[in-house]
mmCIF file of C-alpha atoms in Angstrom:
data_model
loop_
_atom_site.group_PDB
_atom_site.id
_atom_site.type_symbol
_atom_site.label_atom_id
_atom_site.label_comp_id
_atom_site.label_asym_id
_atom_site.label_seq_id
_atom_site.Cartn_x
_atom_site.Cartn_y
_atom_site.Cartn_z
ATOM 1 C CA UNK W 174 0.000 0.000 0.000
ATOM 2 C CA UNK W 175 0.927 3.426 -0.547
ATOM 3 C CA UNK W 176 1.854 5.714 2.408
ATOM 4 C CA UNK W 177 0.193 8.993 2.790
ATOM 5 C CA UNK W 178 2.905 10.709 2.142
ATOM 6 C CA UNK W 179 3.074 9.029 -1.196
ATOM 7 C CA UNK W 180 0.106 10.096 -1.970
ATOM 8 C CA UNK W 181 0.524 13.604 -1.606
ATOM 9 C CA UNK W 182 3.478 13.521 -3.612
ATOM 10 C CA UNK W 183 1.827 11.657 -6.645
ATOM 11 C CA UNK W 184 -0.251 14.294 -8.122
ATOM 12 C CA UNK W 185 2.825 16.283 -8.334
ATOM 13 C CA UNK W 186 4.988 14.573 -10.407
ATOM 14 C CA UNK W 187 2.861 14.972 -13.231
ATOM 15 C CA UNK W 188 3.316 19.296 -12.380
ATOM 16 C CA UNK W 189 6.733 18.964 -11.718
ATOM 17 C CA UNK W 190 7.641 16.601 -15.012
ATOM 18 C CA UNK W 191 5.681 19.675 -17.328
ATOM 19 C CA UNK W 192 7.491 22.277 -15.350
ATOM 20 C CA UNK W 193 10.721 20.550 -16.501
ATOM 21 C CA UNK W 194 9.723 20.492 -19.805
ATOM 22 C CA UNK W 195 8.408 24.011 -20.256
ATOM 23 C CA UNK W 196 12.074 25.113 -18.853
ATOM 24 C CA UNK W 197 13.844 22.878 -21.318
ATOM 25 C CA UNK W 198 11.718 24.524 -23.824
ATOM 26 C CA UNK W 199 12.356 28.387 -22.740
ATOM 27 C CA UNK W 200 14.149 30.514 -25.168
ATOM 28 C CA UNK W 201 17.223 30.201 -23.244
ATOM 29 C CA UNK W 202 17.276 26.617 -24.744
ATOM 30 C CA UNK W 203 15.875 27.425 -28.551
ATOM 31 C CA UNK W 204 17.337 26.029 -30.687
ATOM 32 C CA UNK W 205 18.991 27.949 -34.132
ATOM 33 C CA UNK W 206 16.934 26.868 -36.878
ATOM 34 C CA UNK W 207 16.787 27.778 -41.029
ATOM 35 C CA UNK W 208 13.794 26.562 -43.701
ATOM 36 C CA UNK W 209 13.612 26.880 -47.024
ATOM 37 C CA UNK W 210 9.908 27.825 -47.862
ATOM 38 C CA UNK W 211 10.058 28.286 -51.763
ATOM 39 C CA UNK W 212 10.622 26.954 -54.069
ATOM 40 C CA UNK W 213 9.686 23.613 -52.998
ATOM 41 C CA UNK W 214 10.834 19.882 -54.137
ATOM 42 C CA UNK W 215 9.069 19.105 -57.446
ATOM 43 C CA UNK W 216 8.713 22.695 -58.572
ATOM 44 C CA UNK W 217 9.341 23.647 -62.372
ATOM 45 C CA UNK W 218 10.699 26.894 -62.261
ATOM 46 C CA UNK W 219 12.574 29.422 -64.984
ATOM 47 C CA UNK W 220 14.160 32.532 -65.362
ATOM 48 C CA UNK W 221 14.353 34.990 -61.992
ATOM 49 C CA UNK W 222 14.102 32.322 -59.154
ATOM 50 C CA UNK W 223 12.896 33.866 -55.598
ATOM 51 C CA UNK W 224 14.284 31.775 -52.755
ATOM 52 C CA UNK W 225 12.423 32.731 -50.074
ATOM 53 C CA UNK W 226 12.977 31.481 -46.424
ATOM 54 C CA UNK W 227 13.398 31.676 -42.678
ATOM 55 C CA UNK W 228 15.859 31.701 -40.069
ATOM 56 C CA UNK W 229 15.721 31.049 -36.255
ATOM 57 C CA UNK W 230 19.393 32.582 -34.302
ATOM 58 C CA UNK W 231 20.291 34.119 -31.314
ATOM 59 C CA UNK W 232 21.764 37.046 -33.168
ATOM 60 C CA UNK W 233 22.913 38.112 -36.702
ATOM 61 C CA UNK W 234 24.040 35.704 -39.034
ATOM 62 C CA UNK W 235 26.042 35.283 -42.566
ATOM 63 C CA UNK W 236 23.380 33.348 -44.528
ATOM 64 C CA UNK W 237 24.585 31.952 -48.159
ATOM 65 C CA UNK W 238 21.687 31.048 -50.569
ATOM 66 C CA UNK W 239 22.261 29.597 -53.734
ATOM 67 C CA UNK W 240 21.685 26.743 -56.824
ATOM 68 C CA UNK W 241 24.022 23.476 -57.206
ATOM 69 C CA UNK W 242 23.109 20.617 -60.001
ATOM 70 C CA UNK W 243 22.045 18.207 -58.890
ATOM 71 C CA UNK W 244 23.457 14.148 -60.087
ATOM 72 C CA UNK W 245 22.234 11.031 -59.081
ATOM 73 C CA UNK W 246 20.704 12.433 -55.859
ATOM 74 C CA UNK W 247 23.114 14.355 -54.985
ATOM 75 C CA UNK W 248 23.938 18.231 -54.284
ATOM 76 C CA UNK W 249 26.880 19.668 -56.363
ATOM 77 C CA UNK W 250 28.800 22.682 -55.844
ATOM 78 C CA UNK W 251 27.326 26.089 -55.928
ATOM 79 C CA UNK W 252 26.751 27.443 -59.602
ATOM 80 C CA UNK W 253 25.229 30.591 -58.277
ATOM 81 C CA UNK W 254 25.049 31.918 -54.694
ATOM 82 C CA UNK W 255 24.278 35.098 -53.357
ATOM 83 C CA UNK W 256 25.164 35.875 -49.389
ATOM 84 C CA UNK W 257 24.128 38.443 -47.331
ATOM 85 C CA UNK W 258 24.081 39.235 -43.120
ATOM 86 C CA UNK W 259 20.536 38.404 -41.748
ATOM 87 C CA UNK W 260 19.470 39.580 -38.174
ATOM 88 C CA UNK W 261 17.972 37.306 -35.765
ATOM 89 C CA UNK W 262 14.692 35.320 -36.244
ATOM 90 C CA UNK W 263 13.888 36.726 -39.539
ATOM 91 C CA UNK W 264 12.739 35.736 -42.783
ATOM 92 C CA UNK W 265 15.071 36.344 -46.013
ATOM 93 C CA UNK W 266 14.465 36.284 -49.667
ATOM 94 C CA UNK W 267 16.410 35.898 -52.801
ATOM 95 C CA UNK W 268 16.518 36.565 -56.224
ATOM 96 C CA UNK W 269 18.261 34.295 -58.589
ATOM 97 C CA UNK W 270 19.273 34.826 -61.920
ATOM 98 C CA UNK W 271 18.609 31.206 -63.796
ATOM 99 C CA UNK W 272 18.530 32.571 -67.444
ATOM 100 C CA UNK W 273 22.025 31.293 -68.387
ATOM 101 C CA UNK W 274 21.643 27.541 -67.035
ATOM 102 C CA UNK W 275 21.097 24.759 -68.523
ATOM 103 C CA UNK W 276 17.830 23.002 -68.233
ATOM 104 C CA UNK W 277 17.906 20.364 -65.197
ATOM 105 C CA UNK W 278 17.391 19.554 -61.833
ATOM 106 C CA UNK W 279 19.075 21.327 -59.185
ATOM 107 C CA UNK W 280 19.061 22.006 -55.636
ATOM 108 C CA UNK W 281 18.404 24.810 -53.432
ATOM 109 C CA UNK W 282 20.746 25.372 -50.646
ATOM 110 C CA UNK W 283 20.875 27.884 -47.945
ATOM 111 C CA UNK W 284 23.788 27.764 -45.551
ATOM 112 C CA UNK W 285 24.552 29.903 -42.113
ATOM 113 C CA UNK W 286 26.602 30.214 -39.261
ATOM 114 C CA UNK W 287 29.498 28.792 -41.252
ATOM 115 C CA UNK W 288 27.689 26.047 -42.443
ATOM 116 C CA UNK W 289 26.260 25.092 -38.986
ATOM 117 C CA UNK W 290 22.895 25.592 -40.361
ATOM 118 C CA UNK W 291 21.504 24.300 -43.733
ATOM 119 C CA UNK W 292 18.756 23.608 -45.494
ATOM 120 C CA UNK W 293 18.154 21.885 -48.712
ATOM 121 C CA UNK W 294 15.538 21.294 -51.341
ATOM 122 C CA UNK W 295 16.363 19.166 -54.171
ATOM 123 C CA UNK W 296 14.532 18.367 -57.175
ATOM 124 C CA UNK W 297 13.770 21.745 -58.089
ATOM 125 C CA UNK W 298 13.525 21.455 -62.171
ATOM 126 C CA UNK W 299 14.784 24.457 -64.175
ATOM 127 C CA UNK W 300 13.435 25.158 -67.482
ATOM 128 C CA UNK W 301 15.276 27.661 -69.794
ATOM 129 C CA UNK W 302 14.984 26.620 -73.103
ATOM 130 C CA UNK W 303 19.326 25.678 -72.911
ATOM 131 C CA UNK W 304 20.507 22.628 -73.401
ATOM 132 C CA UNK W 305 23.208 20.738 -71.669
ATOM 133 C CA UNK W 306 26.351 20.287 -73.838
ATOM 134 C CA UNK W 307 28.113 18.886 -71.837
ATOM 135 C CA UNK W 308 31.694 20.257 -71.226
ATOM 136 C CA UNK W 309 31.534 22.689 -73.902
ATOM 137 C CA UNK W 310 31.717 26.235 -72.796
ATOM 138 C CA UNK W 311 29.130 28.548 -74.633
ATOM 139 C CA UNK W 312 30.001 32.292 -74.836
ATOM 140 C CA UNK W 313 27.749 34.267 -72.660
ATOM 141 C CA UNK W 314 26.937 38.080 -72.690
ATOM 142 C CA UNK W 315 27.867 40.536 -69.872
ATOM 143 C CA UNK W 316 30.795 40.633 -67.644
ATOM 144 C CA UNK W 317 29.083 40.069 -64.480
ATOM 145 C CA UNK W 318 31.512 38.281 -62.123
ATOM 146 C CA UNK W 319 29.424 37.361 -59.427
ATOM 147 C CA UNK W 320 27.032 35.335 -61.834
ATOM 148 C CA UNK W 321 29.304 33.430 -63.229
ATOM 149 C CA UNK W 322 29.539 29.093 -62.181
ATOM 150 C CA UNK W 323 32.282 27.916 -59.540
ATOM 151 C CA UNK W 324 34.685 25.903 -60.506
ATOM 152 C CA UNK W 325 35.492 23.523 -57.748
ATOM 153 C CA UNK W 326 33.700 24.656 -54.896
ATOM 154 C CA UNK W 327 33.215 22.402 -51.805
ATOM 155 C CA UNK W 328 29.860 22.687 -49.761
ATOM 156 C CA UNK W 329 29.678 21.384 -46.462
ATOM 157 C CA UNK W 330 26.482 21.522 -44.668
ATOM 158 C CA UNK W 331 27.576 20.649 -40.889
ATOM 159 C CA UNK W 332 28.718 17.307 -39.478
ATOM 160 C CA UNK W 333 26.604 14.049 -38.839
ATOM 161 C CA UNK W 334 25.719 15.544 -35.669
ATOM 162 C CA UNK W 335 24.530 18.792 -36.339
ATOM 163 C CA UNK W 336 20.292 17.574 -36.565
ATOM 164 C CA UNK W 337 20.958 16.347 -33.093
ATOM 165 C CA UNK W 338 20.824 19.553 -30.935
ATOM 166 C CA UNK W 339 16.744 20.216 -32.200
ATOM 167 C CA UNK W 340 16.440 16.878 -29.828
ATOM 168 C CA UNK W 341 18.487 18.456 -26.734
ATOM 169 C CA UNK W 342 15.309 20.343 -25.007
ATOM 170 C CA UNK W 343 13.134 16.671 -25.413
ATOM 171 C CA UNK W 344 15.952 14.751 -24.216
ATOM 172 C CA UNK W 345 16.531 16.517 -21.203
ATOM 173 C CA UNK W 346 12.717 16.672 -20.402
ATOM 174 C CA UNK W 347 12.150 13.209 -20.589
ATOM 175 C CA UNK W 348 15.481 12.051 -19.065
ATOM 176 C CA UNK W 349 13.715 14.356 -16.147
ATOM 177 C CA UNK W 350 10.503 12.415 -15.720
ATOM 178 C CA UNK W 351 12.229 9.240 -16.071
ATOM 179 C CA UNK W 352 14.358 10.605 -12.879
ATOM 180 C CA UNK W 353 11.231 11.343 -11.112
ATOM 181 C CA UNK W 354 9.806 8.173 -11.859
ATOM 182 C CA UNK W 355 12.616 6.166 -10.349
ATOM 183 C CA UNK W 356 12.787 8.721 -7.104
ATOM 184 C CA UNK W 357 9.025 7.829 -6.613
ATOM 185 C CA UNK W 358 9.890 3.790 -6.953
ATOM 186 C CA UNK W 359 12.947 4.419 -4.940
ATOM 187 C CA UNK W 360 10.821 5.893 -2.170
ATOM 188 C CA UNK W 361 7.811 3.208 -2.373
ATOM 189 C CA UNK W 362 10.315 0.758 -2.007
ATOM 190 C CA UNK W 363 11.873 2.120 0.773
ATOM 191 C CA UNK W 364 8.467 2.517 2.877
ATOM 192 C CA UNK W 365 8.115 -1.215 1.836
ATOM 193 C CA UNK W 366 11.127 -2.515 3.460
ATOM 194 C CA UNK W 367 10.415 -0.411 6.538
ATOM 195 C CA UNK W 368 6.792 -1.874 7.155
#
């Protein structure tokens, strides 16, 4: 039987288990956070592409947006990127010159905090009217720099550990109620040994 003490105490662990949680959840404990919200996978889009977003820091950021083709699955390097400083829990929005690539699919990629935070959304199909020739190197008009491919750039969107700190605040809450759990055995079968 349960002691009357016990039985106090067991209406509050469901109080005290919430109250945990709620602190693990405070904004002392959010966690940094970026989205993509458009274009989405599947989209067919051409011409001027508007990447449009959101971002979730503690303070200002460098955020890089930008296209990479994408093989087999897989992300490539940047082709175009633009970057910019964003402040703190914001959205941002992009606009990305697509005329001069070739029809494909490619991926979206927005990076920040030095690559800390990403976000990507692949099979985004652009439709120009260009076709793919491979490695032959078209003359194009203009003499803008910045909108010019990369050669050989590297991307590297965090480490295979960096999704892991979105599950700190539910660890810590449940590894919480799972300690009050065991206190509340630990003290029924104490009183148990003692009758």
């Amino acid at each position: 039987m349960l002691s009357t003490r016990l039985r106090r105490l067991l209406p509050a662990v469901p109080f005290v288990a919430l109250t945990i949680a709620l602190a693990a959840a405070a904004p002392s404990f959010a966690v940094d956070s970026m989205r993509i919200l458009s274009p989405l996978s599947g989209e067919v889009v051409s011409g001027e592409l508007l990447i449009e977003g959101s971002i979730t820091t503690s303070g200002p950021t460098d955020l890089t947006v930008g296209l990479a083709e994408q093989r087999l699955g897989e992300c490539g390097p940047f082709v175009i990127e633009r970057s910019t400083t964003v402040a703190a829990s914001t959205a941002f929005s992009f606009t990305v010159p697509t005329q001069r690539f070739s029809d494909g699919v490619y991926c979206v990629i927005a990076l920040a905090a030095d690559g800390a935070l990403s976000h990507v959304v692949g099979d985004v199909t652009l439709v120009n009217g260009i076709d793919d020739f491979g490695d032959l190197q078209l003359p194009t008009l203009g003499s803008d720099s910045e909108e010019t491919p990369a050669e050989e750039e590297v991307v590297e969107a965090g480490g295979p550990f960096a999704g892991i700190s979105a599950l700190a605040p539910v660890v810590f809450a449940a590894t919480a109620a799972l300690g009050m759990l065991v206190l509340v055995f630990l003290y029924v079968a104490r009183r148990r040994l003692i009758e």
